Coordinates of C-alpha atoms (C1' of nucleotides) in Angstrom, one line a residue:
Chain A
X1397 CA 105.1 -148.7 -27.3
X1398 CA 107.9 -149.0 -24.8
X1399 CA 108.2 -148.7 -21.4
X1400 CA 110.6 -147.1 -19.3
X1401 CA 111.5 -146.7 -15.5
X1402 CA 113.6 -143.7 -14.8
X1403 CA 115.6 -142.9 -11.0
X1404 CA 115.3 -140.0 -9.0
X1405 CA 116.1 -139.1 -5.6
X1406 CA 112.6 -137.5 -4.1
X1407 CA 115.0 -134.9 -2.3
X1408 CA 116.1 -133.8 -5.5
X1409 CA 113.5 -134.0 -8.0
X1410 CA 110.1 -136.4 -6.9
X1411 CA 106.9 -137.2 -8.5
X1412 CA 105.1 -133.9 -6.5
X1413 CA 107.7 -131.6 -8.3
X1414 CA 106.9 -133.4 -11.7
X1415 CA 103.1 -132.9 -10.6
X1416 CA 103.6 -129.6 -10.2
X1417 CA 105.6 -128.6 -13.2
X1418 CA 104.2 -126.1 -15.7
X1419 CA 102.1 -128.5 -17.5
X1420 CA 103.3 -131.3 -15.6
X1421 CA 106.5 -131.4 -18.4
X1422 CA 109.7 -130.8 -17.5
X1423 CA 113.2 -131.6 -19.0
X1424 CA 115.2 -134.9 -17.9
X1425 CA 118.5 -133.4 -17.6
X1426 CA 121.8 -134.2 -15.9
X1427 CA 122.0 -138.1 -16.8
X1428 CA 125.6 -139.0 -17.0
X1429 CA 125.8 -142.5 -17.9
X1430 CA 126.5 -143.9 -21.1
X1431 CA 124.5 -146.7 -20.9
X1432 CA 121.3 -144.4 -19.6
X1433 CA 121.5 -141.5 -22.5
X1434 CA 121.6 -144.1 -24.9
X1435 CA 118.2 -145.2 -23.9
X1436 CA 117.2 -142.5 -23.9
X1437 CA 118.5 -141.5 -27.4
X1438 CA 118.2 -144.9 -29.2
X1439 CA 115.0 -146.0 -27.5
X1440 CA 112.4 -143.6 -25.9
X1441 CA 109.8 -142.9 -28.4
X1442 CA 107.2 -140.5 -27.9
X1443 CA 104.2 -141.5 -25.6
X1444 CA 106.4 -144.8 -24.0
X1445 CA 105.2 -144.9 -20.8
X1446 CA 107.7 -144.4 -17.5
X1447 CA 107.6 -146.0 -14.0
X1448 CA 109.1 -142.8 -11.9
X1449 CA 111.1 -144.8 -8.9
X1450 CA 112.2 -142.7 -6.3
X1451 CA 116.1 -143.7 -4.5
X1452 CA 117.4 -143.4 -1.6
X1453 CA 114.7 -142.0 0.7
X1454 CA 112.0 -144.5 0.6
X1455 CA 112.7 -146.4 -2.4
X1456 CA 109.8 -147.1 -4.8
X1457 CA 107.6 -146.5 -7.8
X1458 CA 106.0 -143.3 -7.1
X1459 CA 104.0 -142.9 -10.0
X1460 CA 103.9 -142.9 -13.9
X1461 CA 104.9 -140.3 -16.6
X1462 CA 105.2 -140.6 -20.4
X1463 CA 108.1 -139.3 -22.8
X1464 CA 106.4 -135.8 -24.1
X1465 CA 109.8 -135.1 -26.3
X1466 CA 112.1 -137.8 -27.8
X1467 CA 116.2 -137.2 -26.5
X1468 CA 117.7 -134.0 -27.7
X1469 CA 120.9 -132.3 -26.8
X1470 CA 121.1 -131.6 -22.7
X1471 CA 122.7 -128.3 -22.2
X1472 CA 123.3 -128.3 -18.9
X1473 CA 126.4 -130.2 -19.8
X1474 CA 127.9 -126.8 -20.7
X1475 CA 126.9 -124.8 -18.1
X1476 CA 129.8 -124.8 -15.7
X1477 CA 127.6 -123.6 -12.7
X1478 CA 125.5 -126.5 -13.3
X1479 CA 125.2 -129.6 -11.3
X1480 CA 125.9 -132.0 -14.0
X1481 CA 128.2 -130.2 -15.6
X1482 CA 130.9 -131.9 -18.2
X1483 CA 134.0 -130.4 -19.4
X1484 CA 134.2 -132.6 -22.3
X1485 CA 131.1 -131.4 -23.5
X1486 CA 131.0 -128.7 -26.1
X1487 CA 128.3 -126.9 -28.4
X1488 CA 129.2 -129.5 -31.5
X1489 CA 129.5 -132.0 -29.2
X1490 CA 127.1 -131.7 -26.6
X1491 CA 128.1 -135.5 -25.1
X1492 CA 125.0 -136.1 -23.2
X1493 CA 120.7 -135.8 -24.2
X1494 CA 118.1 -135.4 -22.7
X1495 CA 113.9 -135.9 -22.9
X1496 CA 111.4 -134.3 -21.5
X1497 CA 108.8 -136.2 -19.8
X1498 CA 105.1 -135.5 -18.4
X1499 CA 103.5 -136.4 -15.4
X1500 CA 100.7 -139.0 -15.4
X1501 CA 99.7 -140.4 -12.2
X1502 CA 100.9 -140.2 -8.9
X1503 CA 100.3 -142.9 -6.6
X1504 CA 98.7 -142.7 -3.3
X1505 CA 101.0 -144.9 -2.1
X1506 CA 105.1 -145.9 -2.8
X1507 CA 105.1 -148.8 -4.3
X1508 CA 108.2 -150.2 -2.2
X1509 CA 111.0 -151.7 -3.6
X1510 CA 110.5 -154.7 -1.5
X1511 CA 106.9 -155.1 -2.3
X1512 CA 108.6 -155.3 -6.0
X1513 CA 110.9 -157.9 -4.9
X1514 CA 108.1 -160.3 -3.4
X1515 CA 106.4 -160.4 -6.7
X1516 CA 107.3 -163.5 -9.2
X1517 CA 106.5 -161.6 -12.4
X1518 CA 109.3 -159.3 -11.9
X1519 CA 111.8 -161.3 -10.9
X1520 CA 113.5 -160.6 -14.2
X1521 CA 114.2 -157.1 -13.4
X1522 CA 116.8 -154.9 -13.9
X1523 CA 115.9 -152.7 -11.2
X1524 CA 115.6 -155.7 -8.8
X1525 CA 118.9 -156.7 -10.1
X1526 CA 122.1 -156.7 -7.2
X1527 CA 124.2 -153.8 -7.8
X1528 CA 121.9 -152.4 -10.2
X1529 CA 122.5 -148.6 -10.5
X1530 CA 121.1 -147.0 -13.6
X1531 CA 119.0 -144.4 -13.8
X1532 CA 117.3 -144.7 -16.8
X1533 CA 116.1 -148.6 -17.7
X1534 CA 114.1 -150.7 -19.9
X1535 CA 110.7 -152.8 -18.6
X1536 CA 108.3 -154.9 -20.2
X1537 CA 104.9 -154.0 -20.9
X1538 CA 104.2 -157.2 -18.3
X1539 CA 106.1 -155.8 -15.9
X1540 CA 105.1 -151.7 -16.5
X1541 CA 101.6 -153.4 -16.1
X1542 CA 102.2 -155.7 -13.0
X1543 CA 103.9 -152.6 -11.5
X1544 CA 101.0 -149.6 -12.4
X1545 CA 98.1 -152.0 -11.5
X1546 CA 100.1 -152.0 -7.9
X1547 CA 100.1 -148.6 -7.8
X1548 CA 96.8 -147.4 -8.8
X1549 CA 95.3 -150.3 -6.2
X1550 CA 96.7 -149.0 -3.3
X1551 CA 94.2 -146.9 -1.5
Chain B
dG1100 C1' 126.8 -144.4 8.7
dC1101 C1' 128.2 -148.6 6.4
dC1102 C1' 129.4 -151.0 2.6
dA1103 C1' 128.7 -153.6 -1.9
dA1104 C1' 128.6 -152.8 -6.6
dC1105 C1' 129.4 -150.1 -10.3
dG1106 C1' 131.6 -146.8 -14.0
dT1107 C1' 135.5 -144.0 -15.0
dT1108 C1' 140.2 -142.7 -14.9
dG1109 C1' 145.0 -143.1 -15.5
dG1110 C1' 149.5 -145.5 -15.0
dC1111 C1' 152.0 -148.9 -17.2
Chain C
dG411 C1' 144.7 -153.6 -23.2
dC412 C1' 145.0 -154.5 -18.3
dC413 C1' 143.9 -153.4 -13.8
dA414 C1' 144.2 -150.8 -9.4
dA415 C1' 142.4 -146.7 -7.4
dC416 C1' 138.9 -143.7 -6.9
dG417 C1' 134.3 -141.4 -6.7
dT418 C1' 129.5 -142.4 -6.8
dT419 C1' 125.1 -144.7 -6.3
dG420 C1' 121.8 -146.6 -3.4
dG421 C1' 119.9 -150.2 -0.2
dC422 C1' 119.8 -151.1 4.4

DNA sequence: GCCAACGTTGGC
DNA sequence: GCCAACGTTGGC
């Protein structure tokens, strides 16, 4: 199974409003990175497990979630009112996908980013990387597990 | 608010 | 194909 650690600023979109979400599922629109949708399109599989890291304000895991739909077309790319949206983007050629993903766990604490840093096993990271900015990243099961044992510790 | 790092665009 | 300029991300 793979594992995943998707971005999202908390302002915009945080681990309370996946909580909260009709069935805790909600669709993972608006990435527009090349790099990030093919992740999501080449590699999430149904069931891979997610860290959900929150930018910007506080930065940190927040909580887990799981891929509940593999990538399908987003959209939103379309919409011209929308947030994210593309002009390049058309109904043949939607450009950009999407998944949906479900909430799991929330933690009771942030797992901070500098707690990440001060921890050998994920030194490898991508996240912990300088300059690292995508939103949508691989992790390995050692590292989903270092990081969710963390989490699930703090009290 | 600052600034480093990055992806994208566009001129040539 | 190169690369400078630009807008964006995101930590601090």
């Amino acid at each position: 199974m793979g594992c995943w650690l998707i971005k999202s600023e908390p302002g915009c979109f945080s681990i309370d409003d996946l909580a909260a979400a009709p069935d805790g599922v909600t669709g993972w629109d608006g990435v527009r990175n090349f790099q990030a949708r093919n992740f999501m399109r080449d590699g999430m599989r149904l069931g891979d497990g997610l860290l959900f890291y929150h930018s910007v304000t506080n930065p940190g895991v927040a909580g887990l979630a799981e891929v509940a739909r593999e990538a399908y077309p987003d959209l939103t790319a379309l919409d011209p009112e929308a947030q994210h949206y593309d002009p390049r983007a058309t109904p043949e050629n939607p450009i950009w996908s999407m998944v949906d993903v479900r909430f799991v766990a929330r933690f009771a604490r942030v797992v901070p980013l500098a707690a990440l840093r001060a921890v050998p096993e994920l030194a490898g990271m991508e996240l912990l990387r300088k300059g690292s900015r995508l939103s949508v990243m691989p992790v390995t099961a050692q590292e989903f597990a270092v990081i969710r044992a963390m989490g699930l510790a703090a009290t």
